[in-house]
Each structure stands twice: as C-alpha cells, then as structure tokens.
mmCIF file of N, CA and C in Angstrom:
data_model
loop_
_atom_site.group_PDB
_atom_site.id
_atom_site.type_symbol
_atom_site.label_atom_id
_atom_site.label_comp_id
_atom_site.label_asym_id
_atom_site.label_seq_id
_atom_site.Cartn_x
_atom_site.Cartn_y
_atom_site.Cartn_z
ATOM 1 N N MET A 1 -20.602 3.838 30.844
ATOM 2 C CA MET A 1 -20.058 2.590 31.367
ATOM 3 C C MET A 1 -19.400 1.798 30.244
ATOM 4 N N GLU A 2 -18.316 1.119 30.579
ATOM 5 C CA GLU A 2 -17.579 0.354 29.571
ATOM 6 C C GLU A 2 -18.431 -0.759 28.986
ATOM 7 N N GLY A 3 -19.223 -1.433 29.797
ATOM 8 C CA GLY A 3 -20.077 -2.515 29.321
ATOM 9 C C GLY A 3 -21.103 -2.035 28.314
ATOM 10 N N ASP A 4 -21.666 -0.843 28.542
ATOM 11 C CA ASP A 4 -22.631 -0.279 27.604
ATOM 12 C C ASP A 4 -21.972 -0.015 26.254
ATOM 13 N N SER A 5 -20.772 0.524 26.284
ATOM 14 C CA SER A 5 -20.032 0.798 25.057
ATOM 15 C C SER A 5 -19.778 -0.496 24.293
ATOM 16 N N PHE A 6 -19.400 -1.527 25.015
ATOM 17 C CA PHE A 6 -19.153 -2.828 24.398
ATOM 18 C C PHE A 6 -20.413 -3.326 23.701
ATOM 19 N N GLN A 7 -21.557 -3.254 24.381
ATOM 20 C CA GLN A 7 -22.810 -3.736 23.803
ATOM 21 C C GLN A 7 -23.206 -2.922 22.572
ATOM 22 N N GLN A 8 -22.981 -1.604 22.617
ATOM 23 C CA GLN A 8 -23.306 -0.758 21.476
ATOM 24 C C GLN A 8 -22.420 -1.098 20.280
ATOM 25 N N ASP A 9 -21.121 -1.250 20.529
ATOM 26 C CA ASP A 9 -20.197 -1.606 19.452
ATOM 27 C C ASP A 9 -20.545 -2.982 18.885
ATOM 28 N N ARG A 10 -20.873 -3.926 19.762
ATOM 29 C CA ARG A 10 -21.239 -5.272 19.337
ATOM 30 C C ARG A 10 -22.480 -5.220 18.450
ATOM 31 N N LYS A 11 -23.481 -4.425 18.854
ATOM 32 C CA LYS A 11 -24.714 -4.311 18.080
ATOM 33 C C LYS A 11 -24.437 -3.746 16.688
ATOM 34 N N LYS A 12 -23.563 -2.744 16.600
ATOM 35 C CA LYS A 12 -23.220 -2.153 15.307
ATOM 36 C C LYS A 12 -22.589 -3.194 14.396
ATOM 37 N N CYS A 13 -21.702 -3.989 14.944
ATOM 38 C CA CYS A 13 -21.023 -5.008 14.136
ATOM 39 C C CYS A 13 -21.991 -6.076 13.673
ATOM 40 N N VAL A 14 -22.880 -6.503 14.552
ATOM 41 C CA VAL A 14 -23.840 -7.540 14.194
ATOM 42 C C VAL A 14 -24.797 -7.019 13.131
ATOM 43 N N GLU A 15 -25.298 -5.796 13.324
ATOM 44 C CA GLU A 15 -26.238 -5.231 12.353
ATOM 45 C C GLU A 15 -25.568 -5.007 11.004
ATOM 46 N N GLY A 16 -24.288 -4.679 11.013
ATOM 47 C CA GLY A 16 -23.560 -4.469 9.776
ATOM 48 C C GLY A 16 -23.124 -5.756 9.126
ATOM 49 N N ASP A 17 -23.333 -6.886 9.797
ATOM 50 C CA ASP A 17 -22.987 -8.204 9.299
ATOM 51 C C ASP A 17 -21.528 -8.287 8.851
ATOM 52 N N SER A 18 -20.664 -7.662 9.616
ATOM 53 C CA SER A 18 -19.243 -7.723 9.317
ATOM 54 C C SER A 18 -18.583 -8.690 10.294
ATOM 55 N N SER A 19 -18.445 -9.931 9.875
ATOM 56 C CA SER A 19 -17.910 -10.931 10.795
ATOM 57 C C SER A 19 -16.489 -10.604 11.225
ATOM 58 N N THR A 20 -15.695 -10.027 10.349
ATOM 59 C CA THR A 20 -14.329 -9.666 10.713
ATOM 60 C C THR A 20 -14.339 -8.597 11.802
ATOM 61 N N ALA A 21 -15.167 -7.579 11.644
ATOM 62 C CA ALA A 21 -15.260 -6.526 12.651
ATOM 63 C C ALA A 21 -15.824 -7.081 13.954
ATOM 64 N N TYR A 22 -16.793 -7.935 13.868
ATOM 65 C CA TYR A 22 -17.411 -8.563 15.038
ATOM 66 C C TYR A 22 -16.382 -9.364 15.830
ATOM 67 N N VAL A 23 -15.639 -10.194 15.145
ATOM 68 C CA VAL A 23 -14.605 -11.004 15.795
ATOM 69 C C VAL A 23 -13.510 -10.113 16.366
ATOM 70 N N SER A 24 -13.114 -9.097 15.613
ATOM 71 C CA SER A 24 -12.080 -8.177 16.084
ATOM 72 C C SER A 24 -12.519 -7.461 17.354
ATOM 73 N N LEU A 25 -13.773 -7.085 17.410
ATOM 74 C CA LEU A 25 -14.309 -6.409 18.589
ATOM 75 C C LEU A 25 -14.198 -7.303 19.816
ATOM 76 N N PHE A 26 -14.619 -8.537 19.692
ATOM 77 C CA PHE A 26 -14.524 -9.467 20.818
ATOM 78 C C PHE A 26 -13.067 -9.689 21.213
ATOM 79 N N THR A 27 -12.183 -9.747 20.230
ATOM 80 C CA THR A 27 -10.761 -9.965 20.501
ATOM 81 C C THR A 27 -10.172 -8.793 21.268
ATOM 82 N N VAL A 28 -10.484 -7.574 20.843
ATOM 83 C CA VAL A 28 -9.969 -6.377 21.515
ATOM 84 C C VAL A 28 -10.409 -6.348 22.968
ATOM 85 N N TYR A 29 -11.647 -6.735 23.230
ATOM 86 C CA TYR A 29 -12.154 -6.736 24.595
ATOM 87 C C TYR A 29 -11.710 -7.976 25.380
ATOM 88 N N GLY A 30 -10.923 -8.846 24.763
ATOM 89 C CA GLY A 30 -10.446 -10.046 25.447
ATOM 90 C C GLY A 30 -11.535 -11.071 25.673
ATOM 91 N N SER A 31 -12.571 -11.032 24.857
ATOM 92 C CA SER A 31 -13.731 -11.896 25.053
ATOM 93 C C SER A 31 -13.940 -12.899 23.920
ATOM 94 N N ALA A 32 -12.912 -13.154 23.146
ATOM 95 C CA ALA A 32 -13.067 -14.039 21.984
ATOM 96 C C ALA A 32 -13.457 -15.456 22.375
ATOM 97 N N ALA A 33 -13.171 -15.863 23.600
ATOM 98 C CA ALA A 33 -13.544 -17.206 24.034
ATOM 99 C C ALA A 33 -15.060 -17.382 24.068
ATOM 100 N N GLN A 34 -15.810 -16.274 24.042
ATOM 101 C CA GLN A 34 -17.272 -16.334 24.042
ATOM 102 C C GLN A 34 -17.830 -16.649 22.653
ATOM 103 N N LEU A 35 -17.007 -16.486 21.637
ATOM 104 C CA LEU A 35 -17.467 -16.721 20.268
ATOM 105 C C LEU A 35 -17.530 -18.216 19.977
ATOM 106 N N GLU A 36 -18.425 -18.593 19.076
ATOM 107 C CA GLU A 36 -18.521 -19.994 18.674
ATOM 108 C C GLU A 36 -17.272 -20.376 17.880
ATOM 109 N N LYS A 37 -16.774 -21.569 18.112
ATOM 110 C CA LYS A 37 -15.509 -21.990 17.508
ATOM 111 C C LYS A 37 -15.611 -22.334 16.021
ATOM 112 N N ASP A 38 -16.686 -22.968 15.606
ATOM 113 C CA ASP A 38 -16.774 -23.402 14.212
ATOM 114 C C ASP A 38 -16.714 -22.245 13.220
ATOM 115 N N PRO A 39 -17.432 -21.136 13.436
ATOM 116 C CA PRO A 39 -17.297 -20.014 12.499
ATOM 117 C C PRO A 39 -15.876 -19.448 12.448
ATOM 118 N N LEU A 40 -15.183 -19.455 13.573
ATOM 119 C CA LEU A 40 -13.794 -18.980 13.572
ATOM 120 C C LEU A 40 -12.906 -19.912 12.763
ATOM 121 N N ARG A 41 -13.127 -21.205 12.902
ATOM 122 C CA ARG A 41 -12.365 -22.169 12.102
ATOM 123 C C ARG A 41 -12.602 -21.921 10.609
ATOM 124 N N GLU A 42 -13.838 -21.610 10.251
ATOM 125 C CA GLU A 42 -14.166 -21.329 8.851
ATOM 126 C C GLU A 42 -13.501 -20.041 8.375
ATOM 127 N N MET A 43 -13.414 -19.042 9.244
ATOM 128 C CA MET A 43 -12.773 -17.778 8.864
ATOM 129 C C MET A 43 -11.298 -17.979 8.515
ATOM 130 N N LEU A 44 -10.673 -18.993 9.097
ATOM 131 C CA LEU A 44 -9.267 -19.282 8.783
ATOM 132 C C LEU A 44 -9.090 -19.648 7.314
ATOM 133 N N LYS A 45 -10.169 -20.074 6.668
ATOM 134 C CA LYS A 45 -10.128 -20.487 5.267
ATOM 135 C C LYS A 45 -10.547 -19.368 4.308
ATOM 136 N N SER A 46 -10.890 -18.217 4.848
ATOM 137 C CA SER A 46 -11.390 -17.106 4.035
ATOM 138 C C SER A 46 -10.357 -16.635 3.025
ATOM 139 N N GLU A 47 -10.823 -16.131 1.898
ATOM 140 C CA GLU A 47 -9.937 -15.513 0.905
ATOM 141 C C GLU A 47 -9.438 -14.159 1.408
ATOM 142 N N ASP A 48 -10.156 -13.568 2.350
ATOM 143 C CA ASP A 48 -9.835 -12.257 2.897
ATOM 144 C C ASP A 48 -8.779 -12.385 3.995
ATOM 145 N N ALA A 49 -7.617 -11.808 3.755
ATOM 146 C CA ALA A 49 -6.517 -11.894 4.724
ATOM 147 C C ALA A 49 -6.888 -11.271 6.060
ATOM 148 N N SER A 50 -7.662 -10.186 6.054
ATOM 149 C CA SER A 50 -8.032 -9.556 7.323
ATOM 150 C C SER A 50 -8.961 -10.461 8.124
ATOM 151 N N ALA A 51 -9.774 -11.249 7.464
ATOM 152 C CA ALA A 51 -10.634 -12.213 8.160
ATOM 153 C C ALA A 51 -9.788 -13.322 8.781
ATOM 154 N N ARG A 52 -8.817 -13.829 8.026
ATOM 155 C CA ARG A 52 -7.930 -14.876 8.566
ATOM 156 C C ARG A 52 -7.162 -14.350 9.774
ATOM 157 N N LYS A 53 -6.657 -13.128 9.662
ATOM 158 C CA LYS A 53 -5.893 -12.522 10.759
ATOM 159 C C LYS A 53 -6.780 -12.320 11.993
ATOM 160 N N ALA A 54 -8.001 -11.842 11.804
ATOM 161 C CA ALA A 54 -8.928 -11.653 12.921
ATOM 162 C C ALA A 54 -9.236 -12.986 13.602
ATOM 163 N N ALA A 55 -9.437 -14.021 12.794
ATOM 164 C CA ALA A 55 -9.728 -15.345 13.350
ATOM 165 C C ALA A 55 -8.536 -15.872 14.153
ATOM 166 N N ILE A 56 -7.333 -15.665 13.654
ATOM 167 C CA ILE A 56 -6.130 -16.110 14.375
ATOM 168 C C ILE A 56 -6.062 -15.450 15.743
ATOM 169 N N LYS A 57 -6.253 -14.143 15.775
ATOM 170 C CA LYS A 57 -6.166 -13.413 17.045
ATOM 171 C C LYS A 57 -7.244 -13.866 18.026
ATOM 172 N N ALA A 58 -8.434 -14.154 17.517
ATOM 173 C CA ALA A 58 -9.511 -14.624 18.388
ATOM 174 C C ALA A 58 -9.222 -16.034 18.900
ATOM 175 N N ILE A 59 -8.819 -16.910 18.013
ATOM 176 C CA ILE A 59 -8.538 -18.297 18.389
ATOM 177 C C ILE A 59 -7.394 -18.356 19.404
ATOM 178 N N ALA A 60 -6.438 -17.469 19.287
ATOM 179 C CA ALA A 60 -5.319 -17.439 20.238
ATOM 180 C C ALA A 60 -5.809 -17.230 21.668
ATOM 181 N N GLN A 61 -6.967 -16.623 21.832
ATOM 182 C CA GLN A 61 -7.517 -16.389 23.164
ATOM 183 C C GLN A 61 -8.186 -17.622 23.761
ATOM 184 N N TRP A 62 -8.346 -18.676 22.977
ATOM 185 C CA TRP A 62 -8.933 -19.891 23.528
ATOM 186 C C TRP A 62 -8.065 -20.445 24.642
ATOM 187 N N GLY A 63 -6.762 -20.295 24.473
ATOM 188 C CA GLY A 63 -5.842 -20.714 25.531
ATOM 189 C C GLY A 63 -5.706 -22.210 25.711
ATOM 190 N N ASP A 64 -5.971 -22.994 24.682
ATOM 191 C CA ASP A 64 -5.800 -24.436 24.828
ATOM 192 C C ASP A 64 -4.883 -24.978 23.733
ATOM 193 N N GLU A 65 -4.505 -26.236 23.879
ATOM 194 C CA GLU A 65 -3.546 -26.849 22.971
ATOM 195 C C GLU A 65 -4.052 -26.942 21.533
ATOM 196 N N GLU A 66 -5.354 -26.927 21.350
ATOM 197 C CA GLU A 66 -5.923 -27.006 20.006
ATOM 198 C C GLU A 66 -5.430 -25.852 19.125
ATOM 199 N N VAL A 67 -5.137 -24.723 19.749
ATOM 200 C CA VAL A 67 -4.715 -23.531 19.015
ATOM 201 C C VAL A 67 -3.472 -23.817 18.177
ATOM 202 N N VAL A 68 -2.489 -24.464 18.759
ATOM 203 C CA VAL A 68 -1.231 -24.729 18.061
ATOM 204 C C VAL A 68 -1.485 -25.538 16.797
ATOM 205 N N ALA A 69 -2.213 -26.618 16.926
ATOM 206 C CA ALA A 69 -2.491 -27.468 15.764
ATOM 207 C C ALA A 69 -3.340 -26.747 14.724
ATOM 208 N N LEU A 70 -4.325 -25.993 15.183
ATOM 209 C CA LEU A 70 -5.242 -25.309 14.280
ATOM 210 C C LEU A 70 -4.555 -24.206 13.477
ATOM 211 N N LEU A 71 -3.641 -23.490 14.103
ATOM 212 C CA LEU A 71 -3.022 -22.339 13.450
ATOM 213 C C LEU A 71 -1.710 -22.651 12.728
ATOM 214 N N ALA A 72 -1.170 -23.833 12.924
ATOM 215 C CA ALA A 72 0.121 -24.180 12.325
ATOM 216 C C ALA A 72 0.119 -24.039 10.805
ATOM 217 N N GLY A 73 -0.965 -24.390 10.156
ATOM 218 C CA GLY A 73 -1.037 -24.292 8.706
ATOM 219 C C GLY A 73 -0.940 -22.864 8.191
ATOM 220 N N LEU A 74 -1.298 -21.894 9.018
ATOM 221 C CA LEU A 74 -1.253 -20.499 8.601
ATOM 222 C C LEU A 74 0.142 -19.887 8.750
ATOM 223 N N LEU A 75 1.075 -20.653 9.272
ATOM 224 C CA LEU A 75 2.464 -20.176 9.347
ATOM 225 C C LEU A 75 3.040 -19.991 7.940
ATOM 226 N N HIS A 76 2.403 -20.617 6.956
ATOM 227 C CA HIS A 76 2.879 -20.544 5.570
ATOM 228 C C HIS A 76 1.902 -19.790 4.667
ATOM 229 N N ASP A 77 1.043 -18.965 5.257
ATOM 230 C CA ASP A 77 0.053 -18.205 4.489
ATOM 231 C C ASP A 77 0.749 -17.307 3.475
ATOM 232 N N ARG A 78 0.058 -17.010 2.388
ATOM 233 C CA ARG A 78 0.637 -16.159 1.342
ATOM 234 C C ARG A 78 0.772 -14.701 1.781
ATOM 235 N N GLU A 79 -0.014 -14.286 2.778
ATOM 236 C CA GLU A 79 0.013 -12.900 3.258
ATOM 237 C C GLU A 79 0.898 -12.786 4.496
ATOM 238 N N SER A 80 1.828 -11.863 4.467
ATOM 239 C CA SER A 80 2.767 -11.714 5.583
ATOM 240 C C SER A 80 2.067 -11.331 6.888
ATOM 241 N N ALA A 81 1.012 -10.517 6.829
ATOM 242 C CA ALA A 81 0.301 -10.123 8.054
ATOM 243 C C ALA A 81 -0.350 -11.333 8.722
ATOM 244 N N VAL A 82 -0.806 -12.272 7.919
ATOM 245 C CA VAL A 82 -1.414 -13.493 8.449
ATOM 246 C C VAL A 82 -0.331 -14.386 9.049
ATOM 247 N N ARG A 83 0.796 -14.533 8.344
ATOM 248 C CA ARG A 83 1.908 -15.326 8.895
ATOM 249 C C ARG A 83 2.362 -14.746 10.228
ATOM 250 N N CYS A 84 2.467 -13.436 10.282
ATOM 251 C CA CYS A 84 2.918 -12.768 11.491
ATOM 252 C C CYS A 84 1.959 -13.050 12.661
ATOM 253 N N ALA A 85 0.671 -12.920 12.412
ATOM 254 C CA ALA A 85 -0.328 -13.195 13.455
ATOM 255 C C ALA A 85 -0.269 -14.653 13.896
ATOM 256 N N ALA A 86 -0.068 -15.564 12.953
ATOM 257 C CA ALA A 86 0.009 -16.985 13.285
ATOM 258 C C ALA A 86 1.249 -17.287 14.128
ATOM 259 N N VAL A 87 2.375 -16.691 13.772
ATOM 260 C CA VAL A 87 3.610 -16.892 14.553
ATOM 261 C C VAL A 87 3.404 -16.403 15.977
ATOM 262 N N MET A 88 2.821 -15.216 16.129
ATOM 263 C CA MET A 88 2.578 -14.672 17.466
ATOM 264 C C MET A 88 1.664 -15.582 18.280
ATOM 265 N N ALA A 89 0.592 -16.034 17.652
ATOM 266 C CA ALA A 89 -0.379 -16.873 18.355
ATOM 267 C C ALA A 89 0.219 -18.211 18.767
ATOM 268 N N VAL A 90 0.904 -18.861 17.866
ATOM 269 C CA VAL A 90 1.486 -20.172 18.161
ATOM 270 C C VAL A 90 2.673 -20.016 19.122
ATOM 271 N N GLY A 91 3.494 -19.006 18.903
ATOM 272 C CA GLY A 91 4.663 -18.788 19.747
ATOM 273 C C GLY A 91 4.341 -18.550 21.207
ATOM 274 N N LYS A 92 3.167 -17.987 21.492
ATOM 275 C CA LYS A 92 2.756 -17.742 22.876
ATOM 276 C C LYS A 92 2.663 -19.023 23.690
ATOM 277 N N PHE A 93 2.534 -20.152 23.014
ATOM 278 C CA PHE A 93 2.365 -21.409 23.718
ATOM 279 C C PHE A 93 3.684 -22.060 24.112
ATOM 280 N N GLY A 94 4.791 -21.375 23.851
ATOM 281 C CA GLY A 94 6.089 -21.856 24.316
ATOM 282 C C GLY A 94 6.364 -23.294 23.941
ATOM 283 N N ALA A 95 6.656 -24.107 24.950
ATOM 284 C CA ALA A 95 7.048 -25.501 24.727
ATOM 285 C C ALA A 95 5.987 -26.307 23.981
ATOM 286 N N LEU A 96 4.719 -25.956 24.135
ATOM 287 C CA LEU A 96 3.668 -26.672 23.405
ATOM 288 C C LEU A 96 3.797 -26.476 21.897
ATOM 289 N N ALA A 97 4.478 -25.417 21.499
ATOM 290 C CA ALA A 97 4.712 -25.148 20.076
ATOM 291 C C ALA A 97 6.068 -25.677 19.624
ATOM 292 N N GLY A 98 6.725 -26.429 20.467
ATOM 293 C CA GLY A 98 8.063 -26.935 20.178
ATOM 294 C C GLY A 98 8.174 -27.718 18.884
ATOM 295 N N GLY A 99 7.106 -28.342 18.461
ATOM 296 C CA GLY A 99 7.111 -29.080 17.205
ATOM 297 C C GLY A 99 7.277 -28.178 15.991
ATOM 298 N N HIS A 100 7.137 -26.878 16.191
ATOM 299 C CA HIS A 100 7.254 -25.925 15.087
ATOM 300 C C HIS A 100 8.525 -25.082 15.200
ATOM 301 N N LEU A 101 9.401 -25.481 16.102
ATOM 302 C CA LEU A 101 10.628 -24.721 16.321
ATOM 303 C C LEU A 101 11.446 -24.584 15.038
ATOM 304 N N GLN A 102 11.613 -25.658 14.296
ATOM 305 C CA GLN A 102 12.397 -25.591 13.064
ATOM 306 C C GLN A 102 11.730 -24.690 12.029
ATOM 307 N N THR A 103 10.410 -24.742 11.969
ATOM 308 C CA THR A 103 9.673 -23.858 11.054
ATOM 309 C C THR A 103 9.958 -22.408 11.404
ATOM 310 N N PHE A 104 9.905 -22.075 12.691
ATOM 311 C CA PHE A 104 10.175 -20.703 13.119
ATOM 312 C C PHE A 104 11.615 -20.292 12.802
ATOM 313 N N LYS A 105 12.550 -21.208 12.986
ATOM 314 C CA LYS A 105 13.949 -20.897 12.669
ATOM 315 C C LYS A 105 14.112 -20.620 11.175
ATOM 316 N N THR A 106 13.451 -21.423 10.358
ATOM 317 C CA THR A 106 13.506 -21.213 8.904
ATOM 318 C C THR A 106 12.869 -19.877 8.541
ATOM 319 N N MET A 107 11.735 -19.575 9.143
ATOM 320 C CA MET A 107 11.066 -18.300 8.873
ATOM 321 C C MET A 107 11.934 -17.123 9.307
ATOM 322 N N GLU A 108 12.600 -17.274 10.442
ATOM 323 C CA GLU A 108 13.486 -16.218 10.942
ATOM 324 C C GLU A 108 14.599 -15.917 9.946
ATOM 325 N N ALA A 109 15.089 -16.942 9.306
ATOM 326 C CA ALA A 109 16.201 -16.783 8.374
ATOM 327 C C ALA A 109 15.772 -16.447 6.947
ATOM 328 N N GLU A 110 14.604 -16.935 6.535
ATOM 329 C CA GLU A 110 14.290 -16.896 5.106
ATOM 330 C C GLU A 110 13.009 -16.183 4.696
ATOM 331 N N ASP A 111 12.132 -15.822 5.620
ATOM 332 C CA ASP A 111 10.873 -15.212 5.201
ATOM 333 C C ASP A 111 11.136 -13.911 4.455
ATOM 334 N N SER A 112 10.315 -13.629 3.470
ATOM 335 C CA SER A 112 10.487 -12.432 2.651
ATOM 336 C C SER A 112 10.119 -11.137 3.381
ATOM 337 N N ASP A 113 9.426 -11.253 4.513
ATOM 338 C CA ASP A 113 8.960 -10.080 5.246
ATOM 339 C C ASP A 113 9.779 -9.882 6.532
ATOM 340 N N ALA A 114 10.290 -8.674 6.723
ATOM 341 C CA ALA A 114 11.133 -8.374 7.888
ATOM 342 C C ALA A 114 10.373 -8.541 9.203
ATOM 343 N N GLN A 115 9.099 -8.166 9.232
ATOM 344 C CA GLN A 115 8.331 -8.294 10.467
ATOM 345 C C GLN A 115 8.114 -9.769 10.818
ATOM 346 N N VAL A 116 7.844 -10.582 9.827
ATOM 347 C CA VAL A 116 7.673 -12.015 10.074
ATOM 348 C C VAL A 116 8.983 -12.606 10.589
ATOM 349 N N ARG A 117 10.097 -12.190 10.011
ATOM 350 C CA ARG A 117 11.401 -12.679 10.496
ATOM 351 C C ARG A 117 11.606 -12.279 11.953
ATOM 352 N N ALA A 118 11.277 -11.047 12.309
ATOM 353 C CA ALA A 118 11.460 -10.567 13.684
ATOM 354 C C ALA A 118 10.558 -11.321 14.663
ATOM 355 N N VAL A 119 9.315 -11.533 14.295
ATOM 356 C CA VAL A 119 8.384 -12.246 15.168
ATOM 357 C C VAL A 119 8.775 -13.713 15.281
ATOM 358 N N SER A 120 9.299 -14.270 14.220
ATOM 359 C CA SER A 120 9.767 -15.660 14.260
ATOM 360 C C SER A 120 10.943 -15.800 15.215
ATOM 361 N N LYS A 121 11.807 -14.810 15.221
ATOM 362 C CA LYS A 121 12.938 -14.816 16.166
ATOM 363 C C LYS A 121 12.408 -14.810 17.599
ATOM 364 N N TRP A 122 11.394 -13.991 17.848
ATOM 365 C CA TRP A 122 10.758 -13.943 19.171
ATOM 366 C C TRP A 122 10.187 -15.314 19.532
ATOM 367 N N ALA A 123 9.503 -15.963 18.576
ATOM 368 C CA ALA A 123 8.886 -17.265 18.835
ATOM 369 C C ALA A 123 9.943 -18.319 19.167
ATOM 370 N N VAL A 124 11.061 -18.289 18.458
ATOM 371 C CA VAL A 124 12.159 -19.231 18.748
ATOM 372 C C VAL A 124 12.617 -19.046 20.189
ATOM 373 N N LYS A 125 12.760 -17.807 20.610
ATOM 374 C CA LYS A 125 13.180 -17.532 21.987
ATOM 375 C C LYS A 125 12.120 -17.987 22.991
ATOM 376 N N GLN A 126 10.848 -17.704 22.697
ATOM 377 C CA GLN A 126 9.758 -18.124 23.591
ATOM 378 C C GLN A 126 9.780 -19.632 23.798
ATOM 379 N N ILE A 127 9.884 -20.349 22.701
ATOM 380 C CA ILE A 127 9.869 -21.808 22.774
ATOM 381 C C ILE A 127 11.099 -22.307 23.522
ATOM 382 N N GLY A 128 12.262 -21.776 23.169
ATOM 383 C CA GLY A 128 13.499 -22.195 23.832
ATOM 384 C C GLY A 128 13.478 -21.915 25.326
ATOM 385 N N ASP A 129 13.052 -20.717 25.704
ATOM 386 C CA ASP A 129 12.989 -20.367 27.123
ATOM 387 C C ASP A 129 12.013 -21.260 27.876
ATOM 388 N N SER A 130 10.872 -21.523 27.262
ATOM 389 C CA SER A 130 9.855 -22.349 27.896
ATOM 390 C C SER A 130 10.326 -23.794 28.046
ATOM 391 N N MET A 131 10.976 -24.306 27.004
ATOM 392 C CA MET A 131 11.477 -25.683 27.073
ATOM 393 C C MET A 131 12.585 -25.806 28.112
ATOM 394 N N LEU A 132 13.432 -24.805 28.187
ATOM 395 C CA LEU A 132 14.507 -24.803 29.181
ATOM 396 C C LEU A 132 13.929 -24.753 30.586
ATOM 397 N N ALA A 133 12.945 -23.907 30.798
ATOM 398 C CA ALA A 133 12.320 -23.799 32.111
ATOM 399 C C ALA A 133 11.660 -25.107 32.514
ATOM 400 N N GLN A 134 11.011 -25.776 31.569
ATOM 401 C CA GLN A 134 10.391 -27.059 31.878
ATOM 402 C C GLN A 134 11.445 -28.096 32.212
ATOM 403 N N HIS A 135 12.527 -28.093 31.450
ATOM 404 C CA HIS A 135 13.612 -29.043 31.684
ATOM 405 C C HIS A 135 14.233 -28.833 33.062
ATOM 406 N N ASP A 136 14.362 -27.576 33.448
ATOM 407 C CA ASP A 136 14.945 -27.245 34.752
ATOM 408 C C ASP A 136 13.953 -27.374 35.890
ATOM 409 N N GLY A 137 12.709 -27.720 35.566
ATOM 410 C CA GLY A 137 11.706 -27.882 36.597
ATOM 411 C C GLY A 137 11.091 -26.570 37.055
ATOM 412 N N GLY A 138 11.357 -25.505 36.313
ATOM 413 C CA GLY A 138 10.859 -24.192 36.720
ATOM 414 C C GLY A 138 9.370 -24.025 36.561
ATOM 415 N N ILE A 139 8.789 -24.653 35.522
ATOM 416 C CA ILE A 139 7.344 -24.557 35.302
ATOM 417 C C ILE A 139 6.846 -25.885 34.757
ATOM 418 N N SER A 140 5.563 -26.096 34.888
ATOM 419 C CA SER A 140 5.013 -27.329 34.352
ATOM 420 C C SER A 140 4.198 -27.100 33.093
ATOM 421 N N ALA A 141 3.792 -25.865 32.846
ATOM 422 C CA ALA A 141 3.036 -25.537 31.629
ATOM 423 C C ALA A 141 3.255 -24.082 31.302
ATOM 424 N N PRO A 142 3.211 -23.740 30.005
ATOM 425 C CA PRO A 142 3.431 -22.354 29.604
ATOM 426 C C PRO A 142 2.284 -21.467 30.035
ATOM 427 N N SER A 143 2.600 -20.223 30.269
ATOM 428 C CA SER A 143 1.578 -19.225 30.577
ATOM 429 C C SER A 143 1.180 -18.566 29.280
ATOM 430 N N VAL A 144 -0.119 -18.515 29.020
ATOM 431 C CA VAL A 144 -0.614 -17.936 27.769
ATOM 432 C C VAL A 144 -1.398 -16.689 28.110
ATOM 433 N N SER A 145 -0.980 -15.561 27.529
ATOM 434 C CA SER A 145 -1.723 -14.322 27.742
ATOM 435 C C SER A 145 -2.535 -14.019 26.499
ATOM 436 N N SER A 146 -3.562 -13.224 26.639
ATOM 437 C CA SER A 146 -4.448 -12.922 25.515
ATOM 438 C C SER A 146 -4.175 -11.568 24.898
ATOM 439 N N GLY A 147 -3.038 -11.052 25.056
ATOM 440 C CA GLY A 147 -2.805 -9.721 24.516
ATOM 441 C C GLY A 147 -1.626 -9.605 23.724
#
C-alpha cells in the first residue's frame, strides 16, 4: 500500500535525523503543509543549499500569501539552484507576486545561470498572465498548484 511505503520512508528519515530528506519526503508526497512552519523558516537560513531548496519547495505547498514574502529574499541567494526554486515558488502565485515582477525581469536578463534566467522568464509570464486575467475579470485569485 502507498500509505505504508510513505510511513516506512518517513520513519527512515526521522531515525536518520536528516531534516532535508524528511522535508523532501513530505514535499514529494504533497504533504508539506503537515510540517511545522517554524523549522522550515529556520531551514531557509541554513548554510546548506540543499536544505534551503528543500524548505522552499515545502513552503511553496502552504498555498498562502505568506509564501511570497517569506521566499522573496531567496531570489538573490548565492546558489543558483536555490534562486531557481525560489523563482518557481514565488512565480506560482501570479499576481500576488506582482511586487517582484521587476526583480524577475532583471533576473531573466542578467542572472549568471541559464536555468534561473529561463525560470525567471516563466515567472514574468505567470505574473503578467495572472494580472491580465484579473484586470479582465477572468479570475479573482491565482490558482496555486503544489507540483
């Protein structure tokens, strides 16, 4: 059963005391909203880029406006993989991320990493499309997916 596998994997991560693996496991299963928020906020400050990236992906599943404000600072992370994850997470919020549109445009044009530039281009489009749809009365709030 899938649930049994999840519990076994979760137990392995907890026993191994690998918070990054633990958070990643919950994120893969789409269950990151079950995790406590304060430890995830602390992981954003980790020296370990993989921990910061795992925390970003988990926090993105919260699906609330706090995500945009919380992750905005990581748009300028020293590690390109972290910047990329932050752009994806914030960009999913469409018009709610509109305050970062210029940042995304700058990243699209100037970031040293090609993947970050490509994801930033996607985020600019997401925000623009969402803002246009809201302006046209097509939607009242962005749809946020966890994948």
